[in-house]
Coordinates of C-alpha atoms in Angstrom, one line a residue:
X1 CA -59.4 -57.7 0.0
X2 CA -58.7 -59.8 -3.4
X3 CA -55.9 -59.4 -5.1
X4 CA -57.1 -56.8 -7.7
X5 CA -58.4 -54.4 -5.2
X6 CA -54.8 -54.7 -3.3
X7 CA -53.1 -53.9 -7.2
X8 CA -55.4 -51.2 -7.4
X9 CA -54.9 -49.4 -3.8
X10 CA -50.9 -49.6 -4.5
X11 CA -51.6 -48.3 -8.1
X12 CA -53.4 -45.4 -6.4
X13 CA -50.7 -45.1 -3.8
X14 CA -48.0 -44.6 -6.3
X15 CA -50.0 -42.1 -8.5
X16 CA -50.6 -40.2 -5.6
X17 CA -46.5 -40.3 -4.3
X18 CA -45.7 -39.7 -8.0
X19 CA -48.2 -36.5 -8.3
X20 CA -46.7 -35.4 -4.8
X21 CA -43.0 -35.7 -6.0
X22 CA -44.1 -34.0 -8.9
X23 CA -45.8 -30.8 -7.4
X24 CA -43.1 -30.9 -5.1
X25 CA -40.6 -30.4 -7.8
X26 CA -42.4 -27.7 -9.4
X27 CA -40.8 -24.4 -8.9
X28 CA -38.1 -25.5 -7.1
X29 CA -34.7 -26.8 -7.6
X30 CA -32.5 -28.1 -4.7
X31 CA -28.7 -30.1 -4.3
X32 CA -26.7 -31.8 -1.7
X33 CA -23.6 -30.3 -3.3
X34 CA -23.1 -27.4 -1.5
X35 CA -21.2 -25.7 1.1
X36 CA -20.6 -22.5 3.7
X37 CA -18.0 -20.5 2.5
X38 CA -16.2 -17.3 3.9
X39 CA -13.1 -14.9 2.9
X40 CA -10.2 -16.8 4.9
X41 CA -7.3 -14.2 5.7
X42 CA -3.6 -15.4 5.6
X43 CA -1.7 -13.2 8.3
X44 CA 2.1 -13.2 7.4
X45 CA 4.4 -11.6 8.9
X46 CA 6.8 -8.4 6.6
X47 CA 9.9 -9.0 8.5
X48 CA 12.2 -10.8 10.4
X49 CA 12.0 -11.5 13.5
X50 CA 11.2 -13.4 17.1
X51 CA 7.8 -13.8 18.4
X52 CA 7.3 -12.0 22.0
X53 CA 3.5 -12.4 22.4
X54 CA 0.5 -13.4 21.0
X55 CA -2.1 -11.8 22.2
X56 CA -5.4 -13.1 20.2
X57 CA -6.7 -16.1 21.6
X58 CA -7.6 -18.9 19.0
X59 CA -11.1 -19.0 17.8
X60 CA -12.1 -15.9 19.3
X61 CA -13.6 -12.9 17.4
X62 CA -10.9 -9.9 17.0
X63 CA -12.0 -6.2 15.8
X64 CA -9.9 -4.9 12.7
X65 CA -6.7 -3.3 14.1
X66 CA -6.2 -5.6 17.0
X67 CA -2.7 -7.0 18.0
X68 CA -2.7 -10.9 17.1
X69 CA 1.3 -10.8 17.4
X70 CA 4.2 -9.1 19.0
X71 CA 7.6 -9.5 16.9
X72 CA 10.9 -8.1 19.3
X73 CA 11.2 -4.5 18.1
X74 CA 14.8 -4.2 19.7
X75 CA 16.9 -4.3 16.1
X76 CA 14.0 -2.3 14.4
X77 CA 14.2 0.5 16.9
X78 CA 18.1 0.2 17.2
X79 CA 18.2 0.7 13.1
X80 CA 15.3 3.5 13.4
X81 CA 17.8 5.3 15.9
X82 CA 20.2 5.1 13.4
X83 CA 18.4 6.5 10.6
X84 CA 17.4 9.3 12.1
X85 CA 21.0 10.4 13.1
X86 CA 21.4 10.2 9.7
X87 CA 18.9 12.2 8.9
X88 CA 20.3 14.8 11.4
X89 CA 23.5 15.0 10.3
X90 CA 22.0 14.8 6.8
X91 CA 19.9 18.0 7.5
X92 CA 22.8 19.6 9.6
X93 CA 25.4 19.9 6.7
X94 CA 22.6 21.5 4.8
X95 CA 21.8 23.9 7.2
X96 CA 25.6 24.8 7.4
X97 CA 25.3 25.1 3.8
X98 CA 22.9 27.8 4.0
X99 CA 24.7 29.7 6.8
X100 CA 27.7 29.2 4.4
X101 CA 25.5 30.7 1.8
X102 CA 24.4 33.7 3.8
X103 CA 27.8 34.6 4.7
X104 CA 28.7 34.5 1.4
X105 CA 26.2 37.0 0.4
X106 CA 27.3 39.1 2.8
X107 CA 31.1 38.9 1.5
X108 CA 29.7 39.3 -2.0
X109 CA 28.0 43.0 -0.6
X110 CA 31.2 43.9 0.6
X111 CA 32.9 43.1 -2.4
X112 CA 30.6 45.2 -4.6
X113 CA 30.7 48.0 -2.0
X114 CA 35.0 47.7 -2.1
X115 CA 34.2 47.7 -6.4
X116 CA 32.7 51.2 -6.0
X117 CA 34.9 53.0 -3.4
X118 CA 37.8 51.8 -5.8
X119 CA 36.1 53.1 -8.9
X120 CA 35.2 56.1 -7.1
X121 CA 38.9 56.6 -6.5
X122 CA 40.2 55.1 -9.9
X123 CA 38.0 58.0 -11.3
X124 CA 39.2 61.2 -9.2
X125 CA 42.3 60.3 -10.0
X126 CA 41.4 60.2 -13.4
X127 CA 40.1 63.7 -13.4
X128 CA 43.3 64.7 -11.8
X129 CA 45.8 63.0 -13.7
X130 CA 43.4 65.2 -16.2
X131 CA 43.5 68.6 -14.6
X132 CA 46.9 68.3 -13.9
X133 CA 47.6 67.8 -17.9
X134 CA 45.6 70.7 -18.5
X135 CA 47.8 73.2 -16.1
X136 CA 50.9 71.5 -17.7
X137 CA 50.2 72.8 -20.8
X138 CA 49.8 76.3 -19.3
X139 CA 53.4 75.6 -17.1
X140 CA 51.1 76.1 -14.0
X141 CA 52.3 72.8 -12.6
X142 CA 55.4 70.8 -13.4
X143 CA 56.4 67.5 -14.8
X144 CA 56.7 65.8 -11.5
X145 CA 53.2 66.8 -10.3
X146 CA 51.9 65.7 -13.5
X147 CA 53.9 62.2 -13.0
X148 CA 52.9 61.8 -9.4
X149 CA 49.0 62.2 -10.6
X150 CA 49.9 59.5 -13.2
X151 CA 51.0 56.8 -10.6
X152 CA 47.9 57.5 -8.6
X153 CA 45.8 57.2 -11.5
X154 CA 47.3 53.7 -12.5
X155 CA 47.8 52.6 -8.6
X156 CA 43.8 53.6 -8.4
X157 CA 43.4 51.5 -11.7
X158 CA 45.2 48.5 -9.9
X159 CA 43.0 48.6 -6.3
X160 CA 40.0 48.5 -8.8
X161 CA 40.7 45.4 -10.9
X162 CA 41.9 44.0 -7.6
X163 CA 38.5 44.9 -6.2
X164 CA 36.5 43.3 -9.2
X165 CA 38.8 40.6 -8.7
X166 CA 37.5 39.8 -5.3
X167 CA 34.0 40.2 -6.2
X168 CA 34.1 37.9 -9.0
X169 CA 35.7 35.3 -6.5
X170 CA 32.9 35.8 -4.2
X171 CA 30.3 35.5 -6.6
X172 CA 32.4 31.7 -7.9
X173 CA 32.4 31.1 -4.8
X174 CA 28.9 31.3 -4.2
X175 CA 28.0 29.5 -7.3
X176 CA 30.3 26.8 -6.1
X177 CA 28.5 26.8 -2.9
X178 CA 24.7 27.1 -4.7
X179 CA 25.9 23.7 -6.7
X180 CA 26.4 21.7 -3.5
X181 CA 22.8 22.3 -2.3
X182 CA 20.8 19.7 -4.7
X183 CA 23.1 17.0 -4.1
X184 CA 23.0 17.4 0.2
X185 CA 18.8 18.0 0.2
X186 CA 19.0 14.4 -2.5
X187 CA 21.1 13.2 1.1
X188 CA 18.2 14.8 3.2
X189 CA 15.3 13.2 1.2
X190 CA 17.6 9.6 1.1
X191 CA 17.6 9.8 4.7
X192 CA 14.4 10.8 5.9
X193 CA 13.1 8.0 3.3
X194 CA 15.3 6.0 5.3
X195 CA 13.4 7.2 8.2
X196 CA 10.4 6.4 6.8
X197 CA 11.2 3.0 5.9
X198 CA 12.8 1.9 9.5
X199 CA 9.5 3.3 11.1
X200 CA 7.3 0.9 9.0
X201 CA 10.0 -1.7 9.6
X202 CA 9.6 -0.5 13.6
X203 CA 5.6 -0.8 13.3
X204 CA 5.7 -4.2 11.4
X205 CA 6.8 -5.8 14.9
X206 CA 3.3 -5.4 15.8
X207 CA 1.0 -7.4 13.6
X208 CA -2.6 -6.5 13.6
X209 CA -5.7 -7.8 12.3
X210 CA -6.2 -6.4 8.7
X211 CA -9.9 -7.3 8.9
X212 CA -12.5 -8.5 11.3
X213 CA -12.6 -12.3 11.9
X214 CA -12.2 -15.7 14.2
X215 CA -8.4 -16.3 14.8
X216 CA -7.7 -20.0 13.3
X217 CA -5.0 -21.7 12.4
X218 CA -2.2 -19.9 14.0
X219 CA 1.0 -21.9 13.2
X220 CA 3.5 -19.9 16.0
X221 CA 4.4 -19.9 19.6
X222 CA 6.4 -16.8 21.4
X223 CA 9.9 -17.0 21.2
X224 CA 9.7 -18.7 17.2
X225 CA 11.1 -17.1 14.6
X226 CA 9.4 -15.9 12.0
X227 CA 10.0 -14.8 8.0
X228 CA 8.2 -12.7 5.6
X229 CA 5.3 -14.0 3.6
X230 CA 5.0 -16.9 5.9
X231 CA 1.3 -17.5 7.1
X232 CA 1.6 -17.3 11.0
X233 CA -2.6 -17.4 11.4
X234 CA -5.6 -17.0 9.4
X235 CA -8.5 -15.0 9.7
X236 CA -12.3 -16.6 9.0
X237 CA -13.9 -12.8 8.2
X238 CA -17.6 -11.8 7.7
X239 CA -20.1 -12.4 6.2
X240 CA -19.9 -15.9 5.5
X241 CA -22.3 -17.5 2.8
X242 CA -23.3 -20.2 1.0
X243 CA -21.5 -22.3 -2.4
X244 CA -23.7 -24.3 -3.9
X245 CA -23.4 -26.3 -7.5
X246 CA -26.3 -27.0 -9.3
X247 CA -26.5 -29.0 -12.3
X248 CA -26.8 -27.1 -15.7
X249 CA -30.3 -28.0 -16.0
X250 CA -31.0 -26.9 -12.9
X251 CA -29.9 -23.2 -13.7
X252 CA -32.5 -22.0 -16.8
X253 CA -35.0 -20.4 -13.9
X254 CA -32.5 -19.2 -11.5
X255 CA -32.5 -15.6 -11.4
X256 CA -31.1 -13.3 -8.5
X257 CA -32.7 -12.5 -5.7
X258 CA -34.9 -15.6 -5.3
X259 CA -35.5 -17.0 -2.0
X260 CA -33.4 -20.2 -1.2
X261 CA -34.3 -22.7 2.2
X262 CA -30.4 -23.9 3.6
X263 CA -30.7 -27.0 5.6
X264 CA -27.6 -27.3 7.7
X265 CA -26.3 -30.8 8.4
X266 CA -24.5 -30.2 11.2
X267 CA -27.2 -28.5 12.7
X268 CA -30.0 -31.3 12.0
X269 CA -31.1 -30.3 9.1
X270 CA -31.9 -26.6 10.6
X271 CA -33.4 -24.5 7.9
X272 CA -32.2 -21.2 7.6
X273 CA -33.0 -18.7 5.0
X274 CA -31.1 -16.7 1.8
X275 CA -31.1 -15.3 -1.4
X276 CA -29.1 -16.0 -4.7
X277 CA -26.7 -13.3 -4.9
X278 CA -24.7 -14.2 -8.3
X279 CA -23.5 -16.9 -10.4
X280 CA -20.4 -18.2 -11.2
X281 CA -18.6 -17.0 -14.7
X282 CA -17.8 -20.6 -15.5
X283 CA -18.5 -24.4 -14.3
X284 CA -16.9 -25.7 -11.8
X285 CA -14.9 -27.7 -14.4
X286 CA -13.4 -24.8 -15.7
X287 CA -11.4 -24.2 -12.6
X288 CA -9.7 -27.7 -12.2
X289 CA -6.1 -28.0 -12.1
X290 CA -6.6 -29.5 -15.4
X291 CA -9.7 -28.6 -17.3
X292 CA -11.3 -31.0 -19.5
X293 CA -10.4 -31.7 -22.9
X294 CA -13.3 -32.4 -24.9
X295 CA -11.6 -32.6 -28.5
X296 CA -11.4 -36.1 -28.8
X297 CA -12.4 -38.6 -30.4
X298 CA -14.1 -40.4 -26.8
X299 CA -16.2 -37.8 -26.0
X300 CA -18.8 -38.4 -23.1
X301 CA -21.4 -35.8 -22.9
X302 CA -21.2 -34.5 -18.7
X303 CA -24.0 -32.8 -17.2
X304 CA -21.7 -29.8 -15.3
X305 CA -22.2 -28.3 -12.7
X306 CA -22.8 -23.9 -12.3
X307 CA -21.6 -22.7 -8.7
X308 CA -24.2 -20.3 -7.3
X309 CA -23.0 -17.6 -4.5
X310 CA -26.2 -17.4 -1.6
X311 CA -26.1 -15.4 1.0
X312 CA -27.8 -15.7 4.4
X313 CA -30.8 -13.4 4.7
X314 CA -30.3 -10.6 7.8
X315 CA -31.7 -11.2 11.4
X316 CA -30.6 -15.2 11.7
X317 CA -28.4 -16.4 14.5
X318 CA -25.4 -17.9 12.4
X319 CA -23.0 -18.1 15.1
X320 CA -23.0 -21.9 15.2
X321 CA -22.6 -22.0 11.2
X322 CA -19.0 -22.6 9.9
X323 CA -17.1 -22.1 6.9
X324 CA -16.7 -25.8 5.6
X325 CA -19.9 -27.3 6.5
X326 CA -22.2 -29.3 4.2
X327 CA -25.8 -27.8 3.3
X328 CA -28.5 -28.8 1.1
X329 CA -30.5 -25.6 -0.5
X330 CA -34.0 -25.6 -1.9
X331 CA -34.4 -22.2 -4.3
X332 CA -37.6 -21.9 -5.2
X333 CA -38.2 -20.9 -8.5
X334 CA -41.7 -19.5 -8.9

């Protein structure tokens, strides 16, 4: 083969790599720079207190609601014990209020029924004092009759202010009694809030999964102590998916829903299959510590890079994939 023919295959050889790398880039755009993510749950602990037990294995899957630690609930259930005999003595005075209350009532009815038989008295001896003035005038009775009706009249008079006397300190008293009765159901309310708040205190000793996930990370051993907001353990939930940045000339012909290929590294270079979900709101620049500053006067033009959110299409066995892992993603475009 002379020398031209050689030039000529290879010249062939390279149009025909070059028209392959072509079609192959033709509705499809792909990167290296992307990543499994998940929602990674910080479990901290809302009191003080001692670890007893931890019950949740690390790495293994645990159901939302299951205990992952035991904190000692001796002081919590000591104070809870507490609160509620505050809450009963609390709720006691106000029940003695009410029998206080009743019997009050019932002193009051007495009063008013003492008011009446002393008016009914006051006014006979009205209408005798009356009568008796009458007759005098005729000299059917004498002076000292007509006297002696007098002092009952004004001794009737007296029992009957006496009487109203009474009943108006009943009903004070009653008042008195009504004015206490806000102020011991605020006591009732303050201690059955109390109540309340040593309960949750009581079931904060038990720390449970707030979501679905693999137990990772857990930072404490029984008998540690531990503090609120503290991250004891973290939880890697479901479903996890996929963060991948594409250049922003990559981006023009994304749209959602297209099909994407995932090769996973760690799995050599298994393929697994998504969808775009969304896009990001910004760059990936725009959420550095400290975004760039482009108002100067040594400006370099950047291509930046869009974060897209895949997610794993249904019926794929993703049990080996891990949050953390490198990926390279194909979406195909057209």
């Amino acid at each position: 083969m002379s020398k031209q023919q050689k030039l000529s295959v290879l010249l062939v050889i390279l149009l025909l790599a070059g028209g392959y790398w072509w079609w192959w880039h033709q509705g499809r755009e792909d990167t290296d720079n992307a990543y499994v993510k998940a929602d990674i749950v910080p479990v901290m602990s809302r009191i003080q207190g001692t670890v007893t037990a931890t019950p949740a294995p690390a790495n293994r899957l645990v159901a939302e609601g299951d205990v992952l630690l035991q904190l000692d609930p001796a002081l919590y259930q000591a104070k809870l014990a507490e609160a509620e005999a505050v809450q009963a003595e609390a709720e006691a005075r106000l029940v003695h209020l009410a029998d206080r209350e009743n019997a009050q009532q019932s002193q009051i009815v007495a009063a008013r029924a003492s008011v009446a038989a002393a008016d009914a008295e006051w006014r006979r001896t009205v209408q005798q004092a009356d009568r008796l003035l009458q007759l005098m005038g005729k000299q059917y009775v004498s002076q000292d009759d007509l006297d002696a009706a007098e002092l009952n009249k004004a001794a009737a008079q007296a029992r009957l202010n006496q009487a109203k006397a009474q009943l108006a300190a009943q009903q004070a008293n009653l008042v008195t009694l009504s004015g206490e009765k806000p102020q011991l159901a605020a006591e009732v309310a303050k201690a059955a809030a109390a109540v309340q708040r040593a309960q949750l205190e009581l079931d904060y000793t038990t720390i449970r999964a707030p979501r679905a996930g693999i137990v990772t990370s857990r930072q404490v051993q029984v008998g540690q102590s531990v503090e609120p907001g503290i991250r004891l353990l973290s939880l890697v939930t479901e479903p996890i998916w996929v963060y991948a940045n594409f250049k922003e000339t990559q981006v023009a012909a994304m749209v959602v829903g297209q099909a994407v290929d995932i090769h996973v590294d760690a799995l050599g270079g298994k393929v697994l299959k998504g969808h775009i979900d969304s896009f990001f709101a910004a760059t990936g620049s725009e959420f550095a510590l400290l975004p760039p500053q482009n108002a100067t006067g040594n400006f370099t033009k950047v291509i930046q890079r869009l974060p897209v959110k895949i997610l794993f299409d249904d019926d794929q066995d993703l049990s080996a994939v891990r949050p953390g892992m490198s990926l390279e993603v194909t979406v195909f475009t057209e």
